[in-house]
CSV table of C-alpha atoms and ligand atoms in Angstrom, one decimal:
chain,number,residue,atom,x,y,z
O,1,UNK,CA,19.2,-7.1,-27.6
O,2,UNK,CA,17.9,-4.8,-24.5
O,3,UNK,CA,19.6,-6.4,-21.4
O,4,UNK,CA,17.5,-5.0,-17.9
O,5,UNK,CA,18.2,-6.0,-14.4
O,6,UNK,CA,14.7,-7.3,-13.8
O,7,UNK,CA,11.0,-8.2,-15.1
O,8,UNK,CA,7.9,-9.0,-13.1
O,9,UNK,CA,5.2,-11.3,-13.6
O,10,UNK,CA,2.0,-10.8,-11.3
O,11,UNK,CA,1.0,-14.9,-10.6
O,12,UNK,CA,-1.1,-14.0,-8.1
O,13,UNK,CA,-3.5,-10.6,-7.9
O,14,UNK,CA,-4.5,-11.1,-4.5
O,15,UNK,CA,-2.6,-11.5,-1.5
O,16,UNK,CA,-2.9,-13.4,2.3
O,17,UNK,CA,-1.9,-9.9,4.3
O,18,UNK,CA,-3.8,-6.6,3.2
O,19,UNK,CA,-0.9,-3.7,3.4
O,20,UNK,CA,-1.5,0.0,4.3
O,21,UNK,CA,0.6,1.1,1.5
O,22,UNK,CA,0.6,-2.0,-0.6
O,23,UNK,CA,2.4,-0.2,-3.9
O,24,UNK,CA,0.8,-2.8,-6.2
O,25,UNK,CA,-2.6,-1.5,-5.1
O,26,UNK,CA,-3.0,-5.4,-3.6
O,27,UNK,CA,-5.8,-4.9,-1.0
O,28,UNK,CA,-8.4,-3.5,-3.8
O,29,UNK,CA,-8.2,-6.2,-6.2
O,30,UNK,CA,-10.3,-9.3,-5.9
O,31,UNK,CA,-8.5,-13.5,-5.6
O,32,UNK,CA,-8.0,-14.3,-9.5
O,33,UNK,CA,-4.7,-14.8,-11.2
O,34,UNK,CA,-3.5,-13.3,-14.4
O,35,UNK,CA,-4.4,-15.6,-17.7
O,36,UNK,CA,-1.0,-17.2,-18.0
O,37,UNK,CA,-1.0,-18.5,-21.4
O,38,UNK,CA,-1.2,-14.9,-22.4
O,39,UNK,CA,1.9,-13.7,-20.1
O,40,UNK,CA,4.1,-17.1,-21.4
O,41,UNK,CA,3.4,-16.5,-24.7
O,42,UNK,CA,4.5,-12.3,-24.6
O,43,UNK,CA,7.3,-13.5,-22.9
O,44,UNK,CA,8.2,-15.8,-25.7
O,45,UNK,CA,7.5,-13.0,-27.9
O,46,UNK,CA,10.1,-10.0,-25.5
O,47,UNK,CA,13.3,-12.5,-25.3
O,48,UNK,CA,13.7,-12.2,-29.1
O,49,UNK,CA,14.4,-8.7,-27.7
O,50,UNK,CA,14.6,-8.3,-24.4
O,51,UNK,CA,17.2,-10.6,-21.5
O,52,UNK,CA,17.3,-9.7,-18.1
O,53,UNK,CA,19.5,-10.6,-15.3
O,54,UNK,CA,16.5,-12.3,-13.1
O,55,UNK,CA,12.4,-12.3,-13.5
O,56,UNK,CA,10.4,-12.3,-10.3
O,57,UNK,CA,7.5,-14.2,-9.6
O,58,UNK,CA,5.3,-12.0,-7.2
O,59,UNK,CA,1.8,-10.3,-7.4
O,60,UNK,CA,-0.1,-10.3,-4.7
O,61,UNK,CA,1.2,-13.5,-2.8
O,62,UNK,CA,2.4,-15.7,-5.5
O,63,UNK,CA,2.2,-19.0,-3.0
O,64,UNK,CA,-1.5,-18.2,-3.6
O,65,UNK,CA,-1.4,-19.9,-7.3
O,66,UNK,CA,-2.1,-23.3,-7.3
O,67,UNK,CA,-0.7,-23.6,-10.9
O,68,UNK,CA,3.0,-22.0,-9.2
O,69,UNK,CA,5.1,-25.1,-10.1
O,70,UNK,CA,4.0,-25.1,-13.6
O,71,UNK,CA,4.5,-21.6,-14.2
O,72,UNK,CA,7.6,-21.9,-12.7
O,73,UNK,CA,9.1,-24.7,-14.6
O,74,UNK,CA,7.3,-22.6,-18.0
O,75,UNK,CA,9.5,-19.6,-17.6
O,76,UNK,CA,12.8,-21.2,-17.3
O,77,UNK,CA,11.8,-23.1,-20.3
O,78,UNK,CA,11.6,-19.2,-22.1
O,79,UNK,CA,15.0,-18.8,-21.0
O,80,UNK,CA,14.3,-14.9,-20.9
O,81,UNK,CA,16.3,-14.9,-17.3
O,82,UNK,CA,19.7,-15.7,-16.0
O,83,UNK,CA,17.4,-16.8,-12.8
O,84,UNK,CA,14.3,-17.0,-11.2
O,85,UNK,CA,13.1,-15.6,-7.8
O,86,UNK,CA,10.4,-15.8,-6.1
O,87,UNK,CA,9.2,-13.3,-3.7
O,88,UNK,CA,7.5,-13.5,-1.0
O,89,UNK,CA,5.7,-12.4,2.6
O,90,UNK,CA,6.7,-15.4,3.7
O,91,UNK,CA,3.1,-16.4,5.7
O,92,UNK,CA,3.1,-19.3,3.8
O,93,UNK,CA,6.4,-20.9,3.6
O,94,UNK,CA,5.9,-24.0,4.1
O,95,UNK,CA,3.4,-24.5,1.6
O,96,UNK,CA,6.0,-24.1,-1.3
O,97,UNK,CA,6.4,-27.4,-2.7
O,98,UNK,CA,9.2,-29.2,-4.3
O,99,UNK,CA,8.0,-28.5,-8.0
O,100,UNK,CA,8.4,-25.1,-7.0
O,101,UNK,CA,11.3,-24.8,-5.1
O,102,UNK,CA,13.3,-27.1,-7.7
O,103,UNK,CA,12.2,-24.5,-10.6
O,104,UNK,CA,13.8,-21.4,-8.4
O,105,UNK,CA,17.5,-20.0,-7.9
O,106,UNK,CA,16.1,-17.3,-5.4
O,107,UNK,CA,13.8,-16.4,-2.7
O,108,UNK,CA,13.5,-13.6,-1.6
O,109,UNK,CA,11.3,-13.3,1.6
O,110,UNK,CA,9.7,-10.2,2.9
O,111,UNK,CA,9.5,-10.2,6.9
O,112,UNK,CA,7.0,-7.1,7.9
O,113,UNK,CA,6.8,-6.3,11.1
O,114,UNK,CA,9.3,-8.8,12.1
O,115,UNK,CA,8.4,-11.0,15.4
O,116,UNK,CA,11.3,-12.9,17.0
O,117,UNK,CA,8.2,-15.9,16.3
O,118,UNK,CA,8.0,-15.5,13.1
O,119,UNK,CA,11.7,-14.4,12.3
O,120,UNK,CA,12.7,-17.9,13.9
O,121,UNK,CA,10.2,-19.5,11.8
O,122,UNK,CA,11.4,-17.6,8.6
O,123,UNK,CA,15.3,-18.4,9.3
O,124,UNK,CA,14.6,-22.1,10.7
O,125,UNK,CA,12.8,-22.6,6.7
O,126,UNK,CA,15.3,-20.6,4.8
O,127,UNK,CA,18.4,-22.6,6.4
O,128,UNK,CA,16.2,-26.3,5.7
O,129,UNK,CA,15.7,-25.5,1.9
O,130,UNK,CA,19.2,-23.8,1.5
O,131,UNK,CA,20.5,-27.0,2.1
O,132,UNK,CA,18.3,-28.9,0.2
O,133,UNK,CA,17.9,-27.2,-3.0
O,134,UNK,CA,20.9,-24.8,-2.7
O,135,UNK,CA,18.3,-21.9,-3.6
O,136,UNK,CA,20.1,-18.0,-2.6
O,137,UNK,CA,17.6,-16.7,0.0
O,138,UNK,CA,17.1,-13.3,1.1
O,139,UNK,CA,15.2,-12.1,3.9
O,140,UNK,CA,14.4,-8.2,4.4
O,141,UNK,CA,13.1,-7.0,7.5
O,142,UNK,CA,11.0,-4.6,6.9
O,143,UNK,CA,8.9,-2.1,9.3
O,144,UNK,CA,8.0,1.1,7.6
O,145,UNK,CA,6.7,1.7,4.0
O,146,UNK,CA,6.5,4.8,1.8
O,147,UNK,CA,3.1,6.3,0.8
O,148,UNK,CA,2.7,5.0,-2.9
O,149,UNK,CA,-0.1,6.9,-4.6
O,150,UNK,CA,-2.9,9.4,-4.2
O,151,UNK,CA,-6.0,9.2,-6.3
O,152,UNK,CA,-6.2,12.7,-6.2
O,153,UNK,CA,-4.8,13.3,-9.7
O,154,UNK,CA,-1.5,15.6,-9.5
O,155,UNK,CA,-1.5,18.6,-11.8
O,156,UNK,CA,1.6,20.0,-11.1
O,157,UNK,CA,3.4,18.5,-14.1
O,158,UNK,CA,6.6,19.9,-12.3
O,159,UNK,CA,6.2,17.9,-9.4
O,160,UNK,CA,5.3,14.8,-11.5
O,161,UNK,CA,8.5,15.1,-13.5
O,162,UNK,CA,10.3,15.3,-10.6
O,163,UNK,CA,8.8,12.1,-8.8
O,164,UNK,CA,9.1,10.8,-11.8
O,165,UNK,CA,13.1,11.4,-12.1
O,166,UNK,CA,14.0,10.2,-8.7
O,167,UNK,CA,11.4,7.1,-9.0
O,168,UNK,CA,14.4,4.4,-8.1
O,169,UNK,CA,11.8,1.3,-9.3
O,170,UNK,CA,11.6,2.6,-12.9
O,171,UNK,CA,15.2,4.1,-13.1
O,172,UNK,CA,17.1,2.2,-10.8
O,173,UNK,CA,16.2,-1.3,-10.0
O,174,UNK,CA,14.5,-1.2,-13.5
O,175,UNK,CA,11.6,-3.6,-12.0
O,176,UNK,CA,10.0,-4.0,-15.4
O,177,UNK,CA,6.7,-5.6,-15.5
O,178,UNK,CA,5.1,-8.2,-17.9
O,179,UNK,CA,1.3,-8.8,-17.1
O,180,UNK,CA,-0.5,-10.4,-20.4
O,181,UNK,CA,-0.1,-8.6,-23.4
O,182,UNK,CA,1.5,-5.6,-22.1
O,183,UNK,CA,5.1,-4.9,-20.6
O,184,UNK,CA,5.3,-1.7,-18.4
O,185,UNK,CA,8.1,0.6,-16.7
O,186,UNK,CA,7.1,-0.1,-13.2
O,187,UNK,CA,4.8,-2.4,-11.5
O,188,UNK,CA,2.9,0.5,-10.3
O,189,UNK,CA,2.2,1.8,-13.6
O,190,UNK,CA,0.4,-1.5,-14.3
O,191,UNK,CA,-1.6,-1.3,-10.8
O,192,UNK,CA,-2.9,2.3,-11.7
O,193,UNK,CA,-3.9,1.1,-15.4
O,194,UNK,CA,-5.9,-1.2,-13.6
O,195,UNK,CA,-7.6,0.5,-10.8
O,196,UNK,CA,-7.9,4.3,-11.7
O,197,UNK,CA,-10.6,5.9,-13.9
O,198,UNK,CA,-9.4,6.7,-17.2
O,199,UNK,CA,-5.6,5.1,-17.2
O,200,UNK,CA,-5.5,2.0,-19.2
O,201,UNK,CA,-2.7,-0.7,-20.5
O,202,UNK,CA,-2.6,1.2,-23.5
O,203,UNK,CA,-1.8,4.9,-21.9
O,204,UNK,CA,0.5,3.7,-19.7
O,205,UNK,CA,2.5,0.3,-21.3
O,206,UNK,CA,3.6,-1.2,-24.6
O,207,UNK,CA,1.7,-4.1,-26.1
O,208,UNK,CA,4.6,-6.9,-26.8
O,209,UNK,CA,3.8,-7.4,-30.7
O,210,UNK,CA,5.8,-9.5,-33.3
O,211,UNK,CA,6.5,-6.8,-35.6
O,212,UNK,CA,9.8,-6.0,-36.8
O,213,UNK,CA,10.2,-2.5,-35.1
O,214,UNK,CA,9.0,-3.8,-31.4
O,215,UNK,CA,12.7,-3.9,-29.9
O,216,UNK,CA,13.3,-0.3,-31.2
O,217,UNK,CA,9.6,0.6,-29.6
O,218,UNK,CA,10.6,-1.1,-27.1
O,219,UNK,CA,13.8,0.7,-26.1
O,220,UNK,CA,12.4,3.8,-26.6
O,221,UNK,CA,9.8,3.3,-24.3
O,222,UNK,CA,11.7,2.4,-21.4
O,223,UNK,CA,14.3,5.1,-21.5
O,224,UNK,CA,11.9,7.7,-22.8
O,225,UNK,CA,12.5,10.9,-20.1
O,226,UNK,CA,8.9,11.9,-20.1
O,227,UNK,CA,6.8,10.7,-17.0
O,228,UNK,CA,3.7,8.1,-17.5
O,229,UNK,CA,0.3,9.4,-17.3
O,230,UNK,CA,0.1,6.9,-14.5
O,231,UNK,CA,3.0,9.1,-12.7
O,232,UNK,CA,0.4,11.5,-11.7
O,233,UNK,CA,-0.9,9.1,-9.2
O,234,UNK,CA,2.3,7.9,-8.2
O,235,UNK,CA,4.8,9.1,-5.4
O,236,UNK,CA,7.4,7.1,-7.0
O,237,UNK,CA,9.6,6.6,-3.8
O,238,UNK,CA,10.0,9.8,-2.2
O,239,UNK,CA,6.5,9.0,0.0
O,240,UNK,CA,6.1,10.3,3.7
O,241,UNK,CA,7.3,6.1,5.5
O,242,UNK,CA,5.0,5.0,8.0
O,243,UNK,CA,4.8,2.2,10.2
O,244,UNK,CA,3.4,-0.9,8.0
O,245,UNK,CA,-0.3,-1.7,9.3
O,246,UNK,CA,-2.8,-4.3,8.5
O,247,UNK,CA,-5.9,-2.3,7.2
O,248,UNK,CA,-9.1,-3.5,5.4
O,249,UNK,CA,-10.0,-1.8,1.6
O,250,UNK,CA,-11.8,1.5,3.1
O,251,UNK,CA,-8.8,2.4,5.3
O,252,UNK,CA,-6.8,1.8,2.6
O,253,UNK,CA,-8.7,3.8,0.0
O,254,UNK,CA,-8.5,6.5,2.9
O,255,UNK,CA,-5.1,6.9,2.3
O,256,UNK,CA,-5.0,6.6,-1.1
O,257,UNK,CA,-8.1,9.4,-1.5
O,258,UNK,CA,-5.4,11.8,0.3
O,259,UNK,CA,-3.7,15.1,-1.8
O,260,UNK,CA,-0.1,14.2,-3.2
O,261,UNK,CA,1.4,17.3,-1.6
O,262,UNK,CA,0.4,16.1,1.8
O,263,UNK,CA,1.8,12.5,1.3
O,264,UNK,CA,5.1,13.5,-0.3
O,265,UNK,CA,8.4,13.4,1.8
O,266,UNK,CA,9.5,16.6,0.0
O,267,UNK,CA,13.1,16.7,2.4
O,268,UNK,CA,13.3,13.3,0.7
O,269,UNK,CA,12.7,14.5,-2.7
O,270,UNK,CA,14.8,17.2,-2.3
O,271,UNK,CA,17.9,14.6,-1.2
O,272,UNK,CA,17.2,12.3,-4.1
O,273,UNK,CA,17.0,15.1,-6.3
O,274,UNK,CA,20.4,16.5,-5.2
O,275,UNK,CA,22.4,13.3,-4.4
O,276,UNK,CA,22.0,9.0,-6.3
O,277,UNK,CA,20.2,7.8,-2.6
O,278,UNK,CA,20.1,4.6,-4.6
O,279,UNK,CA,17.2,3.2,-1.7
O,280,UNK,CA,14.2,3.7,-0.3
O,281,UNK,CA,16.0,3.5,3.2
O,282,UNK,CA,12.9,1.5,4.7
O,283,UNK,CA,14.3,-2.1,4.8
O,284,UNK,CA,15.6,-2.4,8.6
O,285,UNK,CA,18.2,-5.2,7.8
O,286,UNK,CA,19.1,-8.1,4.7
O,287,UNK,CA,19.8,-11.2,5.7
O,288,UNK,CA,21.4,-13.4,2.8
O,289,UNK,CA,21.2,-17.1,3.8
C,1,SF4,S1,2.4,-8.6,1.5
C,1,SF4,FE1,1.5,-6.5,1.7
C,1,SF4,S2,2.8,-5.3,0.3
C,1,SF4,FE2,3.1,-7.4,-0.2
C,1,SF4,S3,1.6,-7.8,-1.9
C,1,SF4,FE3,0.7,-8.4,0.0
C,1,SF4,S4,-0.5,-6.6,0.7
C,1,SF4,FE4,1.0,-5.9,-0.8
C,2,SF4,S1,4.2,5.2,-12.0
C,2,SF4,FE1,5.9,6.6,-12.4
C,2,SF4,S2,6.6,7.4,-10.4
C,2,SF4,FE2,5.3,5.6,-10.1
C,2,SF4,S3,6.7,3.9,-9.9
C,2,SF4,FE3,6.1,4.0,-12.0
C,2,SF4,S4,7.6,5.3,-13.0
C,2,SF4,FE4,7.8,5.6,-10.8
């Protein structure tokens, strides 16, 4: 049995705020939501090899899905998780309901650009529903992001291996993803697949099968050394930060249309290469309620 520290599910492909930076390529996609059935019934198919310590909820916004309780209630059922969190930009708190919240043993609520307003709001919530349901919640201030990807292919395979090395989200916090059919290292690897010429689920991730030979696939493709094809796009987390912005799809394809060499943090690089950083040193402050 493969034990990982975490596995994603996208619920939700859109999202209420619209990220400069969004690393799951967010402000491009249009409002629909994953097929479900598919995802449930891979996961019932990846515990027979796979447990992890907790599977996130996210997307997008995953408040967004109206279906959120169900699925919620659904993946505990699997059992593939010692606990389920659900995170979140916290714009829509207070539309969480009670199916949900009863399903969950963590939120974990991202608070960009942080106003005392809306910090108050976040805390006042948080502290109401920790009593109620004891859920552990987490709040991360947040006020810079990392440049995630350029779709300026990168042909310095040298480069890519080293992004690739120092990427904390595929090596590190091993944020696994499940969407449908396919599991894949990162959820950014997943993102590209989707939105790049030429990448696909099938380049870039492993199609969850019943076969007897999956687990040992399985392992080999997430501790393979060799970059993704999608890691050519991908600046992993050794961007340039900037000051998070609200920006509609053409200012963010702006960005994203920019060389890799000029949206790498290549001091930063050169520290991760040379010491475990171990973060992305962007969150401001954790609160743990
Ligand atoms: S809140 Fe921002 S970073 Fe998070 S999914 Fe939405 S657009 Fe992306
Ligand atoms: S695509 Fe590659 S570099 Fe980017 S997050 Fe995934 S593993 Fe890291």
């Amino acid at each position: 049995m493969i034990v990982v520290e975490s596995l994603e599910i996208h619920v939700s492909n859109h999202c209420n705020l619209s990220c400069r930076g969004c690393s799951h390529l967010t402000p491009l996609e249009k409002k629909c939501f994953m097929d479900i059935n598919k995802t449930i019934q891979s996961l019932n198919l990846l515990k027979k090899s796979l447990h992890c310590k907790v599977i996130r909820l996210l997307g997008g916004e995953p408040t967004l899905n109206p279906d959120l309780a169900k699925i919620a209630e659904e993946i505990k059922k699997i059992g593939i998780a010692d606990e389920i969190s659900l995170p979140t930009n916290g714009v829509s708190l207070e539309k969480i309901s009670d199916d949900v919240l009863k399903n969950l043993d963590m939120i974990e609520i991202s608070n960009y650009n942080y106003s005392l307003e809306k910090s108050k709001k976040i805390y006042e919530w948080s502290q109401k529903v920790k009593e109620k349901y004891k859920i552990k919640i987490i709040i991360y201030m947040y006020q810079y992001f990392r440049e995630p990807y350029s779709y300026q292919k990168n042909n310095d395979l040298e480069l890519v291996q080293k992004i690739y090395k120092t990427c904390i989200v595929a090596n590190k916090w091993q944020c696994y993803n499940v969407y449908e059919n396919y599991i894949f290292k990162c959820p950014e690897a997943m993102a590209l697949s989707k939105n790049i010429k030429g990448q696909s689920f099938e380049i870039n991730g492993l199609k969850i099968t019943d076969d007897v030979y999956f687990e040992k696939k399985l392992n080999n493709y997430l501790n393979n050394s060799q970059c993704l094809e999608a890691c050519k796009y991908c600046l992993g987390t050794v961007g340039k930060q900037f000051l998070i912005e609200q920006v509609n799809k053409d200012k963010y394809m702006e960005y994203a249309n920019t060389p890799i060499e000029e949206l790498l943090d290549k001091d930063f690089l050169e520290e991760c290469q040379n010491n475990d950083i171990g973060d992305l040193r962007t969150v401001k402050k954790v609160i743990e309620i």
